XYZ file of C-alpha atoms in Angstrom:
269
model
C 46.768 59.239 162.525
C 44.763 57.387 159.790
C 45.345 57.952 156.443
C 42.944 59.926 155.618
C 43.576 62.325 158.905
C 47.119 62.681 157.044
C 45.562 63.362 153.384
C 43.338 66.153 155.034
C 45.613 67.856 156.977
C 47.951 68.414 153.615
C 44.793 69.459 151.836
C 43.873 72.051 154.365
C 47.835 73.955 154.561
C 47.883 77.194 152.389
C 50.933 75.895 150.353
C 52.658 72.518 149.201
C 56.321 73.194 148.018
C 57.081 71.722 144.791
C 59.191 69.285 146.192
C 56.391 68.360 148.874
C 53.371 68.189 145.842
C 55.205 65.662 143.848
C 55.461 63.107 146.382
C 51.341 63.798 147.302
C 50.735 63.557 144.157
C 52.859 60.190 143.693
C 50.530 58.819 146.388
C 53.183 59.563 149.223
C 53.860 61.659 152.398
C 56.813 63.147 152.118
C 56.966 64.016 156.000
C 56.224 60.161 157.503
C 58.339 58.442 154.792
C 61.875 57.783 155.583
C 64.440 57.265 153.373
C 68.007 55.776 154.048
C 70.612 55.113 151.590
C 71.507 51.791 153.662
C 68.403 49.748 153.778
C 65.147 50.084 152.221
C 63.052 52.992 152.246
C 59.680 53.022 154.591
C 56.965 54.494 152.326
C 54.253 55.856 153.945
C 51.523 55.649 151.443
C 48.224 57.990 150.855
C 44.838 56.403 150.392
C 44.630 54.777 146.940
C 48.933 53.859 146.995
C 49.998 50.247 148.217
C 53.056 49.463 148.290
C 54.132 46.197 148.726
C 57.000 45.742 150.990
C 59.514 42.889 150.183
C 62.146 41.010 152.782
C 64.786 40.605 150.254
C 66.672 43.670 150.215
C 67.211 44.090 146.587
C 63.682 43.788 145.758
C 62.525 46.024 148.354
C 65.584 48.574 146.572
C 63.974 48.350 143.235
C 60.894 48.899 144.247
C 62.288 52.258 146.061
C 63.804 52.799 143.015
C 60.283 52.785 140.805
C 58.998 54.990 143.579
C 61.869 57.657 143.783
C 61.787 57.743 139.976
C 57.899 58.444 139.794
C 58.501 61.149 142.007
C 60.975 62.993 140.234
C 58.832 62.539 137.167
C 56.245 64.184 139.262
C 58.397 66.986 140.298
C 59.713 67.213 136.382
C 55.945 68.050 135.451
C 55.353 70.539 138.101
C 58.558 72.456 137.490
C 57.501 72.809 134.055
C 54.051 74.281 134.934
C 54.245 75.937 138.272
C 55.623 79.674 137.981
C 59.306 79.866 140.052
C 60.099 76.190 138.936
C 61.868 74.122 141.407
C 62.158 76.510 144.901
C 58.351 77.714 144.532
C 55.276 77.149 146.427
C 51.442 76.807 145.464
C 47.996 76.350 147.438
C 47.543 72.792 147.000
C 43.753 73.555 145.135
C 45.796 75.771 142.733
C 48.404 72.455 142.232
C 45.525 70.048 141.849
C 43.697 72.074 139.180
C 47.283 71.750 137.079
C 47.380 67.887 137.757
C 43.680 67.821 136.244
C 44.815 69.714 132.843
C 47.875 67.640 132.799
C 46.201 64.823 133.707
C 48.609 63.287 136.475
C 45.687 63.907 139.126
C 46.787 61.460 142.192
C 45.297 58.337 143.029
C 44.036 59.771 146.462
C 41.688 61.596 144.824
C 38.542 59.327 144.742
C 38.772 58.745 148.592
C 39.071 62.755 148.932
C 36.285 63.278 147.121
C 34.217 60.839 149.930
C 35.688 62.043 152.814
C 33.945 65.084 153.979
C 37.516 66.166 155.738
C 39.019 66.332 152.744
C 36.345 67.357 150.206
C 35.765 70.397 151.462
C 39.669 71.314 150.990
C 39.644 70.195 147.052
C 38.931 72.743 144.124
C 35.357 73.360 143.350
C 36.064 71.770 139.642
C 36.973 68.655 141.265
C 34.404 68.288 144.509
C 31.643 65.685 143.568
C 27.951 65.890 144.732
C 27.295 64.969 148.498
C 24.428 62.772 148.243
C 24.475 59.925 149.762
C 25.786 57.152 147.474
C 23.317 54.401 146.151
C 23.831 51.056 146.712
C 25.091 50.633 143.232
C 27.725 53.625 143.410
C 29.407 52.026 147.106
C 29.695 49.003 144.895
C 31.319 50.798 141.941
C 33.805 52.867 144.507
C 34.463 49.544 146.718
C 35.456 47.713 142.958
C 37.259 50.967 141.956
C 39.579 50.912 145.418
C 39.789 46.845 144.454
C 41.511 47.935 141.148
C 43.485 50.493 142.657
C 45.218 47.879 144.896
C 45.443 45.298 142.165
C 49.053 45.094 140.897
C 47.796 44.604 137.788
C 46.670 48.228 137.607
C 49.257 49.421 139.833
C 51.809 48.461 137.120
C 49.452 50.285 134.492
C 48.589 53.075 136.630
C 52.550 54.067 137.697
C 54.651 51.838 136.176
C 53.663 52.698 132.324
C 53.179 56.215 133.594
C 56.840 56.137 134.619
C 58.222 54.518 131.237
C 55.754 57.140 129.251
C 57.366 60.384 131.350
C 60.876 59.282 130.499
C 60.575 58.690 126.849
C 58.613 62.313 126.858
C 62.019 63.966 128.535
C 63.522 62.342 125.764
C 61.352 63.743 123.365
C 59.882 60.463 121.988
C 62.925 60.458 119.392
C 62.585 57.080 118.174
C 58.582 56.712 118.373
C 58.018 59.533 115.709
C 57.180 58.658 112.462
C 59.870 59.328 109.843
C 58.167 61.815 107.289
C 56.498 64.557 109.391
C 57.931 63.639 113.001
C 54.318 63.237 114.519
C 54.592 60.724 117.816
C 53.298 57.343 116.962
C 51.415 56.039 119.452
C 51.555 52.324 118.407
C 55.352 52.807 118.834
C 54.842 54.078 122.386
C 52.608 51.593 123.449
C 54.601 48.880 122.198
C 57.999 50.279 124.052
C 55.996 50.458 127.295
C 54.699 46.877 126.742
C 58.041 45.422 126.221
C 59.429 46.714 129.516
C 56.984 45.709 131.359
C 57.109 42.333 130.069
C 60.619 42.232 130.908
C 59.744 43.759 134.824
C 56.584 41.934 135.956
C 56.224 39.360 132.939
C 52.961 38.007 135.431
C 51.041 41.243 136.269
C 51.979 43.129 132.868
C 49.068 43.232 130.096
C 48.475 40.763 127.180
C 46.643 43.179 125.402
C 48.967 46.516 124.158
C 45.206 48.396 123.788
C 45.066 49.232 127.534
C 48.605 50.370 127.125
C 47.882 52.423 124.085
C 44.524 54.008 125.246
C 46.340 55.381 128.229
C 49.307 56.956 125.900
C 46.447 58.458 123.889
C 45.633 59.724 127.134
C 48.774 61.189 128.350
C 50.062 63.137 125.140
C 46.681 64.875 125.439
C 47.493 65.924 128.674
C 51.139 66.582 127.357
C 49.437 69.070 124.796
C 47.518 70.862 127.428
C 50.390 71.414 129.315
C 52.309 72.497 126.758
C 49.123 75.136 125.758
C 49.519 76.444 129.379
C 53.087 76.821 129.648
C 52.749 79.199 126.316
C 49.680 80.916 127.610
C 51.512 81.838 130.893
C 54.618 83.222 129.196
C 53.118 85.501 126.706
C 52.956 89.159 127.858
C 49.608 91.211 126.835
C 50.945 93.733 124.418
C 49.804 98.042 125.597
C 48.221 98.850 122.519
C 48.163 102.639 122.201
C 45.731 104.072 119.202
C 47.148 106.448 116.833
C 45.339 110.193 117.113
C 45.811 111.874 114.168
C 45.160 114.840 115.672
C 47.988 114.952 117.685
C 50.039 113.421 115.187
C 51.817 116.548 114.770
C 53.112 117.510 118.329
C 56.630 117.761 119.410
C 58.019 116.418 122.478
C 60.493 117.767 124.697
C 62.319 116.678 127.901
C 61.621 119.096 130.427
C 63.807 120.295 133.634
C 62.788 116.909 135.537
C 63.936 113.899 133.702
C 61.015 112.299 134.802
C 58.456 115.268 133.319
C 57.548 115.425 129.549
C 56.178 118.605 127.961
C 53.796 118.915 125.039
C 54.053 121.895 122.554
C 51.796 122.136 119.647
C 52.516 124.139 117.112
C 50.563 127.443 117.294
C 47.939 127.911 114.194
C 47.455 130.902 112.734
C 44.396 132.431 111.536
């Protein structure tokens, strides 16, 4: 099966387990990836994701650790928004809607939107017009795919996001403004920039503004996730209007515990 056929098969399923969804959103097919504690993992990538194979076992293990960490962070985000938590399952469409609200859509979405076999299974809000793309649109799509495979873009789109999510899990404790405890976007971006430089100086961005823009966008996504959780956890209260004409009624239990008898005081003329 091609990568597109594998993706279409997953999108056609009735539900994804949270752990499956986490891998899929990270661009990894959980059924076709062989994992071992002895040697480097063999990742089956979906469209839009490319993992370079390394001959050196230590380098391969480092890459594996990054991928595993990314999947675990995606899983943590899903646990926070999917009712039922870690053991839950939801339809692919509902999971993709949550990913859209939280701004952690998968890299393969572009390819799925362009493929008729996948597009039919996407949520309506994530589908695009099925008109034949113009030469300009085709060139743009090709350019986007080239950028997706670019190591510099992968570093920004995946590694930078992993660092951000790790900081989010720690509640940005070292990146807040002391006076009012708000998150300092510049400090978050500087921290990510420093770690990217340490990990891969060759492909790390020299301009911190590209990271700052992403950090601002990711923070908005976290705010939307938090708002969704609050709205889902809030139970509506039943409001019974007060009827003054019945305020003097006396309620007594009947012989059956589940039966209620209402006696209204006798009115005298």
